[in-house]
Amino acid sequence: MAAVATCGSVAASTGSAVATASKSNVTSFQRRGPRASGTNDSGPRLVSIAGTRPSVRNGQLLVSTGLPALDQLLGGGLAVGTVLLIEEDKYNIYSPLLFKYFLAEGTVSGHTLLVASAKEDPANILQELPAPLLDDKCKKEFDEDVYDHKTPESNIKMRIAWRYQLLPKMEQIGPVSSSRFGHYYDASKRMPQELIEASNWHGFFLPEKISSTVKVEPCSLTPGYTKLLQFIQNIIYEEGFDGSNPQKKQRNILRIGIQNLGSPLWGDDICCAENGGNSHSLTKFLYVLRGLLRTSLSACIITMPTHLIQNKAIIARVTTLSDIVVGLESFIGSERETNPLYKDYHGLIHIRQIPRLNNLICDESDVKDLAFKLKRKLFTIERLHLPPDLSDTVSRSSKMDLAESAKRLGPGCGMMAGGKKHLDF
Amino acid sequence: MFVELNNLLNTTPDTAEQGKLTLLCDAKTDGSFLVHHFLSFYLKANCKVCFVALIQSFSHYSIVGQKLGVSLTMARERGQLVFLEGLKSAVDIVFQAQKEPHPLQFLREANAGNLKPLFEFVREALKPVDSGEAQWTYPVLLVDDLSVLLSLGMGAVAVLDFIHYCRATVCWELKGNMVVLVHDSGDAEDEENDILLNGLSHQSHLILRAEGLATGFCRDVHGQLRILWRRPSQPTVHRDQSFTYQYKIQDKSVSFFAKGMSPAVL
């Protein structure tokens, strides 16, 4: 962590030059050097934001996706200012889970949430968040945070380091986040009501907003997307996440969650027709959203039913316009459900794209064959292991079945360098 | 800039050819390292650069540029670099009505017409200043990347027209260079993108194509680079030269080697 601070100081001088030169002085990709907190702050103080940590590679600010296993595969977490696109599985069973994990992580870390959906009321989505698994020490600290944040600092008498009792309490210094990064959640329990109420959240439920007659800026997007963009931009500006509002000095992250983007419920017809009239709506929306995110302290998760999109070219364009793309493929209803290869797992997870931000290279994981399973309490992602071939009767047909399915595992190619042929060794 | 790539292309910042269109293309991999290379190359060659950056923010290019030895903020301050940040402009255009015409104002319109305002912006940025002494060697236009314009509602023909106008102004009239990046969608059947890519391939003098390996992901070899020199104006008496190298991207440089000769293998 110290290494980050020192190498950050090399670029800090130019970093602050960037800050003074540009008008909006908060871009989430500034090096978190000593003067990155803006030109108004005096002194080289690093105020850290709860629930974030700087990336080991380039000091960029990361937030957790709610699944520590996924964080590791993505190179530490989701960078602030980027979009995580989840390609939904066929029956939309597991992607809402990832969506809720992301929001639950935001609630536990104290981030502001913005939930947008065309299908469910955001209040209902928040009621269904999984409960965090806090060990006793953490739980006590957490309960104290929630209940006692109004009372002044506690009068705990120091028994051993009593000389330090008289020193004034200092603000957290250093690139260490003030709370843990990445929590585990119990999928079978609901998040306690107090935590949900203590969190600051905004909801966008399309059927409510579409009927309001607020003046809409003319744009060629579908009305649902336009309203959502305006809503997001409003929140970012009003609550000061982009640093442009002089009254508000926000030191928190905005977590945006958009569910089922691109589905017909949003008024978009890319899932219904191959060459509809609105074929550029979704990509334009993603572009403007990218612009909004890059200039504010926010991170976004989007789930999209890409298996329904008729025009494959749009999927390619959507992938280019998103930063991280994760695809879920569940085994339900497919022939793989009964395949002995996959009996321990519920589906495959494909990390299709990882961004190279502020860097020529990115942290790609070597493991390309990943599978997930939803146990009673936990959602785990692990490397796909083929079960040992212990059959006594080595019949030709069963061996060919296994070989056939093994071939379909994927030639071990990642999103970065795709392969053309399956090579058999 | 990557010194090894300069050696492969047989150029240095001082001896680069003028009046050329270079096409950067990537298929199944990320070819943005080539954009960073050319940006730092032309800034070091003391050229006036107009960079239309549609896909990433200024700070991204700036931080990578520092690793490659150029300072984009200094270049912008002294007027060597004109930077159009697409992402930031898009937010301004979509949410506030603009008084003056903006190069990206097609974002507000339902039927995207043409890229004339963008061309006017480029022409204005690169026109030679009549102060007498020549401060910069020649103008350069860099676009990253053109496929995004298709996603924003532009037709392939409109984008090709824009490149044609820019080529006439920058390459022929002002004797400068152009570098554009287009994604190759491969088997995604993006017809508009294919039209754009084929049209540009026929017009360009140098094509750099970054591809993923046919065998899939490899830790030590990140991809393959195909270099193709073309002479579009002359009849093809001499066959176009083409070389293929494999590369590995490191923190501050890219190392190139012949196919199969990766240091990890030898």
mmCIF file with all atom_site columns, C-alpha atoms in Angstrom, chain B residues 66-133:
data_model
loop_
_atom_site.group_PDB
_atom_site.id
_atom_site.type_symbol
_atom_site.label_atom_id
_atom_site.label_alt_id
_atom_site.label_comp_id
_atom_site.label_asym_id
_atom_site.label_entity_id
_atom_site.label_seq_id
_atom_site.pdbx_PDB_ins_code
_atom_site.Cartn_x
_atom_site.Cartn_y
_atom_site.Cartn_z
_atom_site.occupancy
_atom_site.B_iso_or_equiv
_atom_site.pdbx_formal_charge
_atom_site.auth_seq_id
_atom_site.auth_comp_id
_atom_site.auth_asym_id
_atom_site.auth_atom_id
_atom_site.pdbx_PDB_model_num
ATOM 1  C CA . GLN B 1 66  ? 3.565   9.667  -19.453 1.00 0.00 ? 66  GLN B CA 1
ATOM 2  C CA . LYS B 1 67  ? 4.737   6.079  -19.469 1.00 0.00 ? 67  LYS B CA 1
ATOM 3  C CA . LEU B 1 68  ? 5.754   6.488  -23.076 1.00 0.00 ? 68  LEU B CA 1
ATOM 4  C CA . GLY B 1 69  ? 7.542   9.734  -22.462 1.00 0.00 ? 69  GLY B CA 1
ATOM 5  C CA . VAL B 1 70  ? 5.185   12.481 -23.656 1.00 0.00 ? 70  VAL B CA 1
ATOM 6  C CA . SER B 1 71  ? 3.117   14.862 -21.599 1.00 0.00 ? 71  SER B CA 1
ATOM 7  C CA . LEU B 1 72  ? -0.295  15.463 -23.135 1.00 0.00 ? 72  LEU B CA 1
ATOM 8  C CA . THR B 1 73  ? -1.153  18.289 -20.775 1.00 0.00 ? 73  THR B CA 1
ATOM 9  C CA . MET B 1 74  ? 1.981   20.192 -21.730 1.00 0.00 ? 74  MET B CA 1
ATOM 10 C CA . ALA B 1 75  ? 1.350   19.539 -25.402 1.00 0.00 ? 75  ALA B CA 1
ATOM 11 C CA . ARG B 1 76  ? -2.192  20.806 -25.066 1.00 0.00 ? 76  ARG B CA 1
ATOM 12 C CA . GLU B 1 77  ? -1.091  23.911 -23.227 1.00 0.00 ? 77  GLU B CA 1
ATOM 13 C CA . ARG B 1 78  ? 1.463   24.932 -25.790 1.00 0.00 ? 78  ARG B CA 1
ATOM 14 C CA . GLY B 1 79  ? -0.958  24.320 -28.623 1.00 0.00 ? 79  GLY B CA 1
ATOM 15 C CA . GLN B 1 80  ? 0.652   21.268 -30.145 1.00 0.00 ? 80  GLN B CA 1
ATOM 16 C CA . LEU B 1 81  ? -2.256  19.000 -29.292 1.00 0.00 ? 81  LEU B CA 1
ATOM 17 C CA . VAL B 1 82  ? -5.917  19.700 -29.978 1.00 0.00 ? 82  VAL B CA 1
ATOM 18 C CA . PHE B 1 83  ? -7.915  17.148 -28.040 1.00 0.00 ? 83  PHE B CA 1
ATOM 19 C CA . LEU B 1 84  ? -11.589 16.477 -28.639 1.00 0.00 ? 84  LEU B CA 1
ATOM 20 C CA . GLU B 1 85  ? -12.882 14.426 -25.734 1.00 0.00 ? 85  GLU B CA 1
ATOM 21 C CA . GLY B 1 86  ? -15.939 12.619 -27.046 1.00 0.00 ? 86  GLY B CA 1
ATOM 22 C CA . LEU B 1 87  ? -17.237 11.322 -23.731 1.00 0.00 ? 87  LEU B CA 1
ATOM 23 C CA . LYS B 1 88  ? -17.244 14.662 -21.965 1.00 0.00 ? 88  LYS B CA 1
ATOM 24 C CA . SER B 1 89  ? -18.723 16.449 -24.969 1.00 0.00 ? 89  SER B CA 1
ATOM 25 C CA . ALA B 1 90  ? -21.487 13.869 -25.271 1.00 0.00 ? 90  ALA B CA 1
ATOM 26 C CA . VAL B 1 91  ? -22.653 14.596 -21.743 1.00 0.00 ? 91  VAL B CA 1
ATOM 27 C CA . ASP B 1 92  ? -22.642 18.338 -22.416 1.00 0.00 ? 92  ASP B CA 1
ATOM 28 C CA . ILE B 1 93  ? -24.478 18.037 -25.709 1.00 0.00 ? 93  ILE B CA 1
ATOM 29 C CA . VAL B 1 94  ? -27.181 15.638 -24.605 1.00 0.00 ? 94  VAL B CA 1
ATOM 30 C CA . PHE B 1 95  ? -28.118 17.485 -21.426 1.00 0.00 ? 95  PHE B CA 1
ATOM 31 C CA . GLN B 1 96  ? -27.772 21.103 -22.379 1.00 0.00 ? 96  GLN B CA 1
ATOM 32 C CA . ALA B 1 97  ? -28.766 22.858 -25.521 1.00 0.00 ? 97  ALA B CA 1
ATOM 33 C CA . GLN B 1 98  ? -25.649 24.218 -27.120 1.00 0.00 ? 98  GLN B CA 1
ATOM 34 C CA . LYS B 1 99  ? -25.554 27.698 -28.569 1.00 0.00 ? 99  LYS B CA 1
ATOM 35 C CA . GLU B 1 100 ? -22.717 27.234 -31.022 1.00 0.00 ? 100 GLU B CA 1
ATOM 36 C CA . PRO B 1 101 ? -22.553 24.231 -33.296 1.00 0.00 ? 101 PRO B CA 1
ATOM 37 C CA . HIS B 1 102 ? -20.515 21.488 -31.710 1.00 0.00 ? 102 HIS B CA 1
ATOM 38 C CA . PRO B 1 103 ? -18.528 18.919 -33.705 1.00 0.00 ? 103 PRO B CA 1
ATOM 39 C CA . LEU B 1 104 ? -20.514 16.081 -32.153 1.00 0.00 ? 104 LEU B CA 1
ATOM 40 C CA . GLN B 1 105 ? -23.920 17.650 -32.341 1.00 0.00 ? 105 GLN B CA 1
ATOM 41 C CA . PHE B 1 106 ? -25.295 14.739 -34.345 1.00 0.00 ? 106 PHE B CA 1
ATOM 42 C CA . LEU B 1 107 ? -25.887 13.122 -30.948 1.00 0.00 ? 107 LEU B CA 1
ATOM 43 C CA . ARG B 1 108 ? -28.916 15.322 -30.443 1.00 0.00 ? 108 ARG B CA 1
ATOM 44 C CA . GLU B 1 109 ? -30.487 14.642 -33.759 1.00 0.00 ? 109 GLU B CA 1
ATOM 45 C CA . ALA B 1 110 ? -32.800 11.773 -34.524 1.00 0.00 ? 110 ALA B CA 1
ATOM 46 C CA . ASN B 1 111 ? -31.650 11.218 -38.078 1.00 0.00 ? 111 ASN B CA 1
ATOM 47 C CA . ALA B 1 112 ? -27.936 11.602 -38.041 1.00 0.00 ? 112 ALA B CA 1
ATOM 48 C CA . GLY B 1 113 ? -27.033 13.399 -41.208 1.00 0.00 ? 113 GLY B CA 1
ATOM 49 C CA . ASN B 1 114 ? -23.355 13.778 -41.787 1.00 0.00 ? 114 ASN B CA 1
ATOM 50 C CA . LEU B 1 115 ? -20.152 14.548 -39.970 1.00 0.00 ? 115 LEU B CA 1
ATOM 51 C CA . LYS B 1 116 ? -19.647 17.975 -41.484 1.00 0.00 ? 116 LYS B CA 1
ATOM 52 C CA . PRO B 1 117 ? -19.336 19.790 -38.128 1.00 0.00 ? 117 PRO B CA 1
ATOM 53 C CA . LEU B 1 118 ? -16.660 17.318 -37.075 1.00 0.00 ? 118 LEU B CA 1
ATOM 54 C CA . PHE B 1 119 ? -14.761 17.890 -40.301 1.00 0.00 ? 119 PHE B CA 1
ATOM 55 C CA . GLU B 1 120 ? -14.974 21.651 -39.812 1.00 0.00 ? 120 GLU B CA 1
ATOM 56 C CA . PHE B 1 121 ? -13.542 21.199 -36.344 1.00 0.00 ? 121 PHE B CA 1
ATOM 57 C CA . VAL B 1 122 ? -10.625 19.161 -37.670 1.00 0.00 ? 122 VAL B CA 1
ATOM 58 C CA . ARG B 1 123 ? -9.927  21.608 -40.443 1.00 0.00 ? 123 ARG B CA 1
ATOM 59 C CA . GLU B 1 124 ? -10.006 24.512 -38.027 1.00 0.00 ? 124 GLU B CA 1
ATOM 60 C CA . ALA B 1 125 ? -7.691  22.740 -35.609 1.00 0.00 ? 125 ALA B CA 1
ATOM 61 C CA . LEU B 1 126 ? -5.078  21.796 -38.164 1.00 0.00 ? 126 LEU B CA 1
ATOM 62 C CA . LYS B 1 127 ? -5.021  24.830 -40.403 1.00 0.00 ? 127 LYS B CA 1
ATOM 63 C CA . PRO B 1 128 ? -1.597  26.402 -40.504 1.00 0.00 ? 128 PRO B CA 1
ATOM 64 C CA . VAL B 1 129 ? -1.202  29.474 -38.352 1.00 0.00 ? 129 VAL B CA 1
ATOM 65 C CA . ASP B 1 130 ? -0.104  32.477 -40.356 1.00 0.00 ? 130 ASP B CA 1
ATOM 66 C CA . SER B 1 131 ? 2.380   33.675 -37.817 1.00 0.00 ? 131 SER B CA 1
ATOM 67 C CA . GLY B 1 132 ? 5.217   33.357 -40.280 1.00 0.00 ? 132 GLY B CA 1
ATOM 68 C CA . GLU B 1 133 ? 7.591   30.890 -38.725 1.00 0.00 ? 133 GLU B CA 1
#
